[in-house]
PDB file of C-alpha atoms in Angstrom:
ATOM      1  CA  MET A   1       6.784-201.741  -5.143  1.00 42.00           C
ATOM      2  CA  PRO A   2       5.368-199.113  -7.438  1.00 43.00           C
ATOM      3  CA  LYS A   3       1.779-199.658  -8.351  1.00 47.00           C
ATOM      4  CA  ALA A   4       1.116-201.017 -11.773  1.00 47.00           C
ATOM      5  CA  ALA A   5      -0.177-198.385 -14.113  1.00 47.00           C
ATOM      6  CA  THR A   6      -3.887-198.695 -14.605  1.00 46.00           C
ATOM      7  CA  ALA A   7      -5.373-198.383 -18.028  1.00 47.00           C
ATOM      8  CA  ALA A   8      -7.124-195.109 -18.662  1.00 47.00           C
ATOM      9  CA  PRO A   9     -10.889-195.540 -18.812  1.00 49.00           C
ATOM     10  CA  ALA A  10     -12.251-195.673 -22.298  1.00 46.00           C
ATOM     11  CA  LYS A  11     -13.516-192.291 -23.370  1.00 47.00           C
ATOM     12  CA  LYS A  12     -17.215-192.338 -23.890  1.00 47.00           C
ATOM     13  CA  ASP A  13     -18.652-190.872 -27.012  1.00 45.00           C
ATOM     14  CA  GLU A  14     -20.590-187.946 -25.642  1.00 50.00           C
ATOM     15  CA  GLU A  15     -21.746-186.675 -28.976  1.00 68.00           C
ATOM     16  CA  PHE A  16     -25.384-187.008 -29.908  1.00 74.00           C
ATOM     17  CA  SER A  17     -26.401-188.929 -32.986  1.00 89.00           C
ATOM     18  CA  PRO A  18     -27.056-186.751 -36.063  1.00 88.00           C
ATOM     19  CA  ILE A  19     -30.819-187.259 -35.836  1.00 92.00           C
ATOM     20  CA  ILE A  20     -30.911-186.142 -32.183  1.00 93.00           C
ATOM     21  CA  THR A  21     -28.711-183.135 -32.951  1.00 90.00           C
ATOM     22  CA  ALA A  22     -30.963-182.174 -35.854  1.00 88.00           C
ATOM     23  CA  THR A  23     -34.065-182.548 -33.662  1.00 93.00           C
ATOM     24  CA  LEU A  24     -32.630-180.344 -30.918  1.00 92.00           C
ATOM     25  CA  GLN A  25     -31.603-177.712 -33.466  1.00 89.00           C
ATOM     26  CA  ALA A  26     -34.989-177.731 -35.193  1.00 90.00           C
ATOM     27  CA  SER A  27     -37.017-177.536 -31.985  1.00 94.00           C
ATOM     28  CA  MET A  28     -34.957-174.631 -30.647  1.00 94.00           C
ATOM     29  CA  ILE A  29     -35.179-172.786 -33.962  1.00 92.00           C
ATOM     30  CA  ALA A  30     -38.943-173.375 -34.109  1.00 92.00           C
ATOM     31  CA  GLY A  31     -39.347-171.828 -30.672  1.00 94.00           C
ATOM     32  CA  ILE A  32     -37.086-168.888 -31.544  1.00 94.00           C
ATOM     33  CA  SER A  33     -39.056-168.304 -34.743  1.00 93.00           C
ATOM     34  CA  ASN A  34     -42.262-168.007 -32.769  1.00 94.00           C
ATOM     35  CA  VAL A  35     -40.684-165.505 -30.385  1.00 95.00           C
ATOM     36  CA  LEU A  36     -39.522-163.452 -33.387  1.00 94.00           C
ATOM     37  CA  ALA A  37     -43.025-163.607 -34.849  1.00 93.00           C
ATOM     38  CA  GLN A  38     -44.483-162.304 -31.594  1.00 94.00           C
ATOM     39  CA  ALA A  39     -41.899-159.509 -31.592  1.00 95.00           C
ATOM     40  CA  ILE A  40     -42.903-158.555 -35.146  1.00 93.00           C
ATOM     41  CA  SER A  41     -46.577-158.556 -34.179  1.00 93.00           C
ATOM     42  CA  ALA A  42     -45.896-156.357 -31.150  1.00 93.00           C
ATOM     43  CA  TYR A  43     -43.833-153.953 -33.258  1.00 93.00           C
ATOM     44  CA  LYS A  44     -46.551-153.672 -35.910  1.00 91.00           C
ATOM     45  CA  ALA A  45     -49.190-153.094 -33.243  1.00 91.00           C
ATOM     46  CA  ASP A  46     -46.916-150.651 -31.387  1.00 94.00           C
ATOM     47  CA  THR A  47     -47.429-152.549 -28.134  1.00 93.00           C
ATOM     48  CA  PRO A  48     -44.915-153.850 -25.564  1.00 94.00           C
ATOM     49  CA  LEU A  49     -43.620-157.343 -26.226  1.00 94.00           C
ATOM     50  CA  VAL A  50     -44.907-159.837 -23.691  1.00 95.00           C
ATOM     51  CA  ILE A  51     -44.038-163.353 -24.796  1.00 96.00           C
ATOM     52  CA  ASP A  52     -46.866-165.869 -24.825  1.00 96.00           C
ATOM     53  CA  TRP A  53     -45.078-169.121 -24.043  1.00 97.00           C
ATOM     54  CA  VAL A  54     -47.942-171.371 -25.123  1.00 96.00           C
ATOM     55  CA  PRO A  55     -47.428-170.972 -28.906  1.00 95.00           C
ATOM     56  CA  VAL A  56     -43.650-171.055 -28.332  1.00 96.00           C
ATOM     57  CA  PHE A  57     -44.122-174.414 -26.626  1.00 97.00           C
ATOM     58  CA  GLN A  58     -46.386-175.632 -29.438  1.00 96.00           C
ATOM     59  CA  PHE A  59     -43.810-174.813 -32.119  1.00 95.00           C
ATOM     60  CA  PHE A  60     -41.011-176.300 -30.001  1.00 96.00           C
ATOM     61  CA  LEU A  61     -43.033-179.500 -29.678  1.00 96.00           C
ATOM     62  CA  PHE A  62     -43.709-179.590 -33.420  1.00 95.00           C
ATOM     63  CA  GLY A  63     -39.956-179.384 -34.046  1.00 93.00           C
ATOM     64  CA  ILE A  64     -39.370-182.390 -31.796  1.00 96.00           C
ATOM     65  CA  ILE A  65     -42.096-184.450 -33.459  1.00 96.00           C
ATOM     66  CA  SER A  66     -41.541-183.515 -37.104  1.00 94.00           C
ATOM     67  CA  THR A  67     -37.739-183.546 -37.371  1.00 93.00           C
ATOM     68  CA  PRO A  68     -36.977-187.297 -36.975  1.00 95.00           C
ATOM     69  CA  PRO A  69     -39.273-188.436 -39.830  1.00 95.00           C
ATOM     70  CA  ASN A  70     -37.974-185.595 -42.012  1.00 93.00           C
ATOM     71  CA  PHE A  71     -34.377-186.571 -41.238  1.00 92.00           C
ATOM     72  CA  LEU A  72     -35.141-190.180 -42.201  1.00 94.00           C
ATOM     73  CA  TRP A  73     -36.874-188.938 -45.355  1.00 94.00           C
ATOM     74  CA  GLN A  74     -33.744-187.035 -46.363  1.00 89.00           C
ATOM     75  CA  GLU A  75     -31.599-190.097 -45.662  1.00 92.00           C
ATOM     76  CA  LEU A  76     -33.904-192.201 -47.835  1.00 95.00           C
ATOM     77  CA  LEU A  77     -33.654-189.701 -50.683  1.00 94.00           C
ATOM     78  CA  GLU A  78     -29.863-189.569 -50.431  1.00 90.00           C
ATOM     79  CA  SER A  79     -29.427-193.349 -50.266  1.00 92.00           C
ATOM     80  CA  SER A  80     -31.820-193.862 -53.183  1.00 95.00           C
ATOM     81  CA  PHE A  81     -30.503-191.008 -55.324  1.00 93.00           C
ATOM     82  CA  PRO A  82     -26.942-190.060 -54.270  1.00 89.00           C
ATOM     83  CA  SER A  83     -26.080-186.460 -55.071  1.00 82.00           C
ATOM     84  CA  HIS A  84     -22.502-187.274 -56.012  1.00 77.00           C
ATOM     85  CA  HIS A  85     -20.669-190.037 -57.836  1.00 69.00           C
ATOM     86  CA  LEU A  86     -16.981-190.629 -58.385  1.00 62.00           C
ATOM     87  CA  ALA A  87     -15.589-189.263 -61.646  1.00 63.00           C
ATOM     88  CA  PRO A  88     -12.029-189.020 -63.015  1.00 68.00           C
ATOM     89  CA  THR A  89     -10.195-185.830 -62.114  1.00 66.00           C
ATOM     90  CA  PRO A  90      -9.006-183.515 -64.924  1.00 65.00           C
ATOM     91  CA  GLU A  91      -5.432-184.572 -64.120  1.00 66.00           C
ATOM     92  CA  ALA A  92      -6.307-188.252 -64.447  1.00 57.00           C
ATOM     93  CA  ILE A  93      -8.094-187.643 -67.740  1.00 65.00           C
ATOM     94  CA  ALA A  94      -5.089-185.727 -69.073  1.00 62.00           C
ATOM     95  CA  SER A  95      -2.685-188.467 -67.978  1.00 61.00           C
ATOM     96  CA  ALA A  96      -4.870-191.181 -69.490  1.00 63.00           C
ATOM     97  CA  SER A  97      -5.189-189.268 -72.761  1.00 64.00           C
ATOM     98  CA  ALA A  98      -1.400-188.969 -72.927  1.00 61.00           C
ATOM     99  CA  SER A  99      -0.953-192.629 -71.908  1.00 64.00           C
ATOM    100  CA  ASP A 100       1.258-191.377 -69.094  1.00 60.00           C
ATOM    101  CA  GLU A 101       1.422-194.434 -66.838  1.00 66.00           C
ATOM    102  CA  LYS A 102       3.820-192.814 -64.377  1.00 65.00           C
ATOM    103  CA  SER A 103       1.481-189.891 -63.803  1.00 63.00           C
ATOM    104  CA  LEU A 104      -1.458-192.252 -63.401  1.00 57.00           C
ATOM    105  CA  ASP A 105       0.468-194.312 -60.860  1.00 62.00           C
ATOM    106  CA  ARG A 106       1.427-191.159 -58.965  1.00 67.00           C
ATOM    107  CA  GLU A 107      -2.178-189.924 -58.948  1.00 60.00           C
ATOM    108  CA  ALA A 108      -3.360-193.324 -57.775  1.00 62.00           C
ATOM    109  CA  THR A 109      -0.864-193.182 -54.906  1.00 69.00           C
ATOM    110  CA  LEU A 110      -1.971-189.660 -53.991  1.00 62.00           C
ATOM    111  CA  GLY A 111      -5.642-190.598 -54.304  1.00 61.00           C
ATOM    112  CA  THR A 112      -6.317-187.999 -56.982  1.00 63.00           C
ATOM    113  CA  LEU A 113      -7.559-190.291 -59.743  1.00 61.00           C
ATOM    114  CA  VAL A 114     -11.218-189.657 -58.938  1.00 57.00           C
ATOM    115  CA  GLU A 115     -13.261-186.985 -57.183  1.00 63.00           C
ATOM    116  CA  PRO A 116     -16.921-186.537 -56.217  1.00 70.00           C
ATOM    117  CA  ALA A 117     -18.993-185.087 -59.045  1.00 78.00           C
ATOM    118  CA  LEU A 118     -22.542-183.766 -58.849  1.00 81.00           C
ATOM    119  CA  ASN A 119     -25.126-186.179 -60.244  1.00 88.00           C
ATOM    120  CA  LYS A 120     -27.540-183.725 -61.832  1.00 89.00           C
ATOM    121  CA  CYS A 121     -30.208-186.315 -62.616  1.00 92.00           C
ATOM    122  CA  ASN A 122     -30.326-187.658 -59.056  1.00 92.00           C
ATOM    123  CA  THR A 123     -30.273-184.133 -57.648  1.00 90.00           C
ATOM    124  CA  PHE A 124     -33.281-183.165 -59.755  1.00 94.00           C
ATOM    125  CA  ILE A 125     -35.183-186.325 -58.765  1.00 95.00           C
ATOM    126  CA  LYS A 126     -34.574-185.673 -55.066  1.00 92.00           C
ATOM    127  CA  TRP A 127     -35.519-182.034 -55.421  1.00 92.00           C
ATOM    128  CA  ALA A 128     -38.746-182.935 -57.247  1.00 95.00           C
ATOM    129  CA  LEU A 129     -39.746-185.599 -54.710  1.00 96.00           C
ATOM    130  CA  ASP A 130     -38.931-183.324 -51.785  1.00 93.00           C
ATOM    131  CA  GLN A 131     -40.958-180.432 -53.172  1.00 94.00           C
ATOM    132  CA  THR A 132     -43.990-182.515 -54.134  1.00 96.00           C
ATOM    133  CA  LEU A 133     -44.477-185.556 -51.910  1.00 96.00           C
ATOM    134  CA  GLY A 134     -42.357-184.231 -49.043  1.00 95.00           C
ATOM    135  CA  ALA A 135     -43.862-180.749 -49.125  1.00 95.00           C
ATOM    136  CA  ALA A 136     -47.431-182.059 -49.311  1.00 96.00           C
ATOM    137  CA  VAL A 137     -47.001-184.398 -46.331  1.00 96.00           C
ATOM    138  CA  ASN A 138     -45.204-181.767 -44.232  1.00 94.00           C
ATOM    139  CA  THR A 139     -47.828-179.130 -44.984  1.00 95.00           C
ATOM    140  CA  LEU A 140     -50.677-181.422 -44.008  1.00 96.00           C
ATOM    141  CA  LEU A 141     -48.932-182.642 -40.869  1.00 95.00           C
ATOM    142  CA  PHE A 142     -48.180-179.079 -39.755  1.00 95.00           C
ATOM    143  CA  SER A 143     -51.816-178.068 -40.089  1.00 96.00           C
ATOM    144  CA  MET A 144     -53.073-181.213 -38.370  1.00 97.00           C
ATOM    145  CA  PHE A 145     -50.616-180.840 -35.506  1.00 97.00           C
ATOM    146  CA  MET A 146     -51.092-177.129 -34.983  1.00 96.00           C
ATOM    147  CA  HIS A 147     -54.898-177.123 -35.144  1.00 96.00           C
ATOM    148  CA  GLY A 148     -55.041-180.253 -33.000  1.00 97.00           C
ATOM    149  CA  THR A 149     -52.638-178.935 -30.371  1.00 97.00           C
ATOM    150  CA  GLN A 150     -54.248-175.496 -30.239  1.00 96.00           C
ATOM    151  CA  ALA A 151     -57.625-177.160 -29.694  1.00 97.00           C
ATOM    152  CA  ALA A 152     -56.105-179.502 -27.101  1.00 97.00           C
ATOM    153  CA  MET A 153     -54.854-176.483 -25.150  1.00 96.00           C
ATOM    154  CA  SER A 154     -57.950-174.326 -25.587  1.00 95.00           C
ATOM    155  CA  HIS A 155     -58.992-175.126 -21.996  1.00 94.00           C
ATOM    156  CA  ARG A 156     -56.460-172.446 -21.079  1.00 94.00           C
ATOM    157  CA  ALA A 157     -59.188-169.827 -21.572  1.00 92.00           C
ATOM    158  CA  GLY A 158     -61.286-171.363 -18.800  1.00 91.00           C
ATOM    159  CA  SER A 159     -58.385-171.921 -16.425  1.00 90.00           C
ATOM    160  CA  SER A 160     -57.464-169.659 -13.537  1.00 89.00           C
ATOM    161  CA  PHE A 161     -54.606-168.293 -15.672  1.00 90.00           C
ATOM    162  CA  GLY A 162     -56.734-167.190 -18.612  1.00 91.00           C
ATOM    163  CA  THR A 163     -55.174-166.264 -21.943  1.00 91.00           C
ATOM    164  CA  ALA A 164     -53.032-163.356 -20.752  1.00 93.00           C
ATOM    165  CA  PRO A 165     -49.464-163.796 -22.063  1.00 93.00           C
ATOM    166  CA  GLU A 166     -48.121-162.857 -18.635  1.00 94.00           C
ATOM    167  CA  GLN A 167     -49.704-166.017 -17.198  1.00 94.00           C
ATOM    168  CA  SER A 168     -48.738-168.354 -20.053  1.00 95.00           C
ATOM    169  CA  PHE A 169     -45.592-169.702 -18.389  1.00 95.00           C
ATOM    170  CA  TRP A 170     -47.457-170.579 -15.203  1.00 95.00           C
ATOM    171  CA  PHE A 171     -50.263-172.213 -17.172  1.00 95.00           C
ATOM    172  CA  LEU A 172     -47.706-174.408 -18.939  1.00 96.00           C
ATOM    173  CA  LEU A 173     -45.817-175.183 -15.747  1.00 95.00           C
ATOM    174  CA  GLU A 174     -48.915-176.285 -13.847  1.00 95.00           C
ATOM    175  CA  GLY A 175     -50.315-178.179 -16.834  1.00 95.00           C
ATOM    176  CA  LEU A 176     -47.085-180.079 -17.439  1.00 94.00           C
ATOM    177  CA  LYS A 177     -46.778-180.911 -13.732  1.00 95.00           C
ATOM    178  CA  LYS A 178     -50.334-182.275 -13.644  1.00 94.00           C
ATOM    179  CA  GLY A 179     -50.080-183.871 -17.090  1.00 94.00           C
ATOM    180  CA  ASN A 180     -53.116-182.041 -18.463  1.00 94.00           C
ATOM    181  CA  ALA A 181     -51.537-179.179 -20.416  1.00 95.00           C
ATOM    182  CA  ILE A 182     -52.452-180.869 -23.702  1.00 96.00           C
ATOM    183  CA  GLN A 183     -55.825-182.625 -23.812  1.00 96.00           C
ATOM    184  CA  TYR A 184     -55.957-184.397 -27.158  1.00 96.00           C
ATOM    185  CA  HIS A 185     -58.878-186.534 -26.006  1.00 95.00           C
ATOM    186  CA  SER A 186     -61.126-183.458 -26.144  1.00 95.00           C
ATOM    187  CA  VAL A 187     -60.219-182.515 -29.733  1.00 97.00           C
ATOM    188  CA  ASN A 188     -62.753-182.746 -32.555  1.00 98.00           C
ATOM    189  CA  TRP A 189     -60.470-184.357 -35.124  1.00 97.00           C
ATOM    190  CA  ASN A 190     -63.065-184.087 -37.884  1.00 98.00           C
ATOM    191  CA  TRP A 191     -62.915-180.314 -37.472  1.00 97.00           C
ATOM    192  CA  VAL A 192     -59.100-180.413 -37.452  1.00 97.00           C
ATOM    193  CA  TRP A 193     -59.109-182.416 -40.705  1.00 98.00           C
ATOM    194  CA  GLU A 194     -61.508-180.020 -42.414  1.00 97.00           C
ATOM    195  CA  GLU A 195     -59.492-176.975 -41.333  1.00 96.00           C
ATOM    196  CA  SER A 196     -56.273-178.596 -42.531  1.00 96.00           C
ATOM    197  CA  LYS A 197     -57.774-179.411 -45.916  1.00 96.00           C
ATOM    198  CA  ALA A 198     -59.120-175.883 -46.299  1.00 96.00           C
ATOM    199  CA  GLU A 199     -55.707-174.241 -45.877  1.00 95.00           C
ATOM    200  CA  PHE A 200     -53.636-176.944 -47.592  1.00 96.00           C
ATOM    201  CA  VAL A 201     -53.348-175.365 -51.039  1.00 96.00           C
ATOM    202  CA  SER A 202     -52.542-171.860 -49.794  1.00 94.00           C
ATOM    203  CA  LEU A 203     -49.835-173.154 -47.439  1.00 93.00           C
ATOM    204  CA  LEU A 204     -48.339-175.410 -50.101  1.00 95.00           C
ATOM    205  CA  MET A 205     -48.227-172.560 -52.607  1.00 94.00           C
ATOM    206  CA  ALA A 206     -46.550-170.342 -50.012  1.00 92.00           C
ATOM    207  CA  SER A 207     -43.927-173.016 -49.336  1.00 92.00           C
ATOM    208  CA  TRP A 208     -43.136-173.233 -53.062  1.00 93.00           C
ATOM    209  CA  LYS A 209     -42.108-169.568 -53.003  1.00 91.00           C
ATOM    210  CA  PHE A 210     -39.329-170.352 -50.538  1.00 90.00           C
ATOM    211  CA  TRP A 211     -38.316-173.989 -50.034  1.00 90.00           C
ATOM    212  CA  PRO A 212     -37.458-175.034 -53.623  1.00 91.00           C
ATOM    213  CA  PHE A 213     -34.506-172.622 -53.570  1.00 89.00           C
ATOM    214  CA  VAL A 214     -33.309-173.899 -50.185  1.00 87.00           C
ATOM    215  CA  SER A 215     -33.751-177.486 -51.328  1.00 85.00           C
ATOM    216  CA  ILE A 216     -31.724-177.157 -54.525  1.00 85.00           C
ATOM    217  CA  VAL A 217     -28.827-175.563 -52.620  1.00 84.00           C
ATOM    218  CA  ASN A 218     -28.997-178.339 -50.030  1.00 80.00           C
ATOM    219  CA  PHE A 219     -28.911-181.137 -52.574  1.00 81.00           C
ATOM    220  CA  ALA A 220     -26.418-179.570 -54.975  1.00 79.00           C
ATOM    221  CA  VAL A 221     -23.900-178.101 -52.526  1.00 79.00           C
ATOM    222  CA  LEU A 222     -24.115-179.862 -49.154  1.00 80.00           C
ATOM    223  CA  LYS A 223     -23.005-183.480 -49.049  1.00 72.00           C
ATOM    224  CA  THR A 224     -24.313-184.840 -45.736  1.00 77.00           C
ATOM    225  CA  VAL A 225     -27.830-185.159 -44.368  1.00 73.00           C
ATOM    226  CA  ALA A 226     -26.683-183.543 -41.103  1.00 75.00           C
ATOM    227  CA  ALA A 227     -25.349-180.476 -42.957  1.00 81.00           C
ATOM    228  CA  ARG A 228     -28.540-180.234 -44.990  1.00 78.00           C
ATOM    229  CA  SER A 229     -30.610-180.498 -41.849  1.00 75.00           C
ATOM    230  CA  LEU A 230     -28.669-177.647 -40.222  1.00 78.00           C
ATOM    231  CA  ALA A 231     -28.990-175.463 -43.327  1.00 82.00           C
ATOM    232  CA  GLY A 232     -32.676-176.272 -43.528  1.00 80.00           C
ATOM    233  CA  ASN A 233     -33.124-175.378 -39.867  1.00 77.00           C
ATOM    234  CA  LEU A 234     -31.394-172.017 -40.353  1.00 82.00           C
ATOM    235  CA  ALA A 235     -33.574-171.264 -43.371  1.00 85.00           C
ATOM    236  CA  GLY A 236     -36.472-172.443 -41.254  1.00 83.00           C
ATOM    237  CA  ILE A 237     -36.119-169.398 -39.004  1.00 87.00           C
ATOM    238  CA  ALA A 238     -37.652-167.223 -41.713  1.00 87.00           C
ATOM    239  CA  TRP A 239     -40.222-169.863 -42.598  1.00 87.00           C
ATOM    240  CA  GLY A 240     -41.005-170.439 -38.937  1.00 87.00           C
ATOM    241  CA  VAL A 241     -41.757-166.754 -38.452  1.00 90.00           C
ATOM    242  CA  TYR A 242     -44.177-166.889 -41.383  1.00 87.00           C
ATOM    243  CA  MET A 243     -45.840-170.058 -40.086  1.00 88.00           C
ATOM    244  CA  SER A 244     -46.089-168.606 -36.583  1.00 87.00           C
ATOM    245  CA  LEU A 245     -47.865-165.545 -37.933  1.00 87.00           C
ATOM    246  CA  PHE A 246     -50.085-167.813 -40.031  1.00 86.00           C
ATOM    247  CA  ALA A 247     -50.923-170.045 -37.061  1.00 83.00           C
ATOM    248  CA  SER A 248     -51.836-167.008 -34.970  1.00 77.00           C
ATOM    249  CA  GLY A 249     -54.254-165.872 -37.674  1.00 73.00           C
ATOM    250  CA  GLN A 250     -52.220-162.880 -38.874  1.00 63.00           C
TER     251      GLN A 250
END
């Protein structure tokens, strides 16, 4: 007897969720931005490029930590103030004006009675909230994280690897293996807070020269949070280079 055909195993959904995809994209782009910043610094100083993997790791880690709350923030903005609403198509308006029932029925069958239309009021509200509340929180969190993490890894100078870029990978490897690469318990958080406050206004003003334009394109043109996150990440390459240079004191 021939064997009964067995049902094919259900195909597992191997795709990551949008928030995980966005986090992976952002963390990789943050690391790449830091490498580009180091390349720019080496070019300006006319010195060979030797990548210091410690700041690359710090920016990569910031991307992992900061992206999920930002993704949820964008979802909250979109659910509270949708960028698009359904509006009658020009064809439907023309048919209704002419009292052409047949055309209206045909358009209803074809699904062309309505189409997404940009909600300008909601788009402005989202843009304003993102560039005030969102920008302020992100700026402060970046400073707190970067100063805190740099201080938590400052023991590198006293390690057997020192601060030479050539030894940075081995410092990270040993520290991650032993679990002591980042020592937040040794950080003076009062100092971190004061440093973050001191640079808050200058960083926020710098962000307003760049991000408002990216934000308005995101909200007005792109329709999904995932697409906006990707566009923001790509724009973040340029911003990440600037922030990397800023974090390195240049």
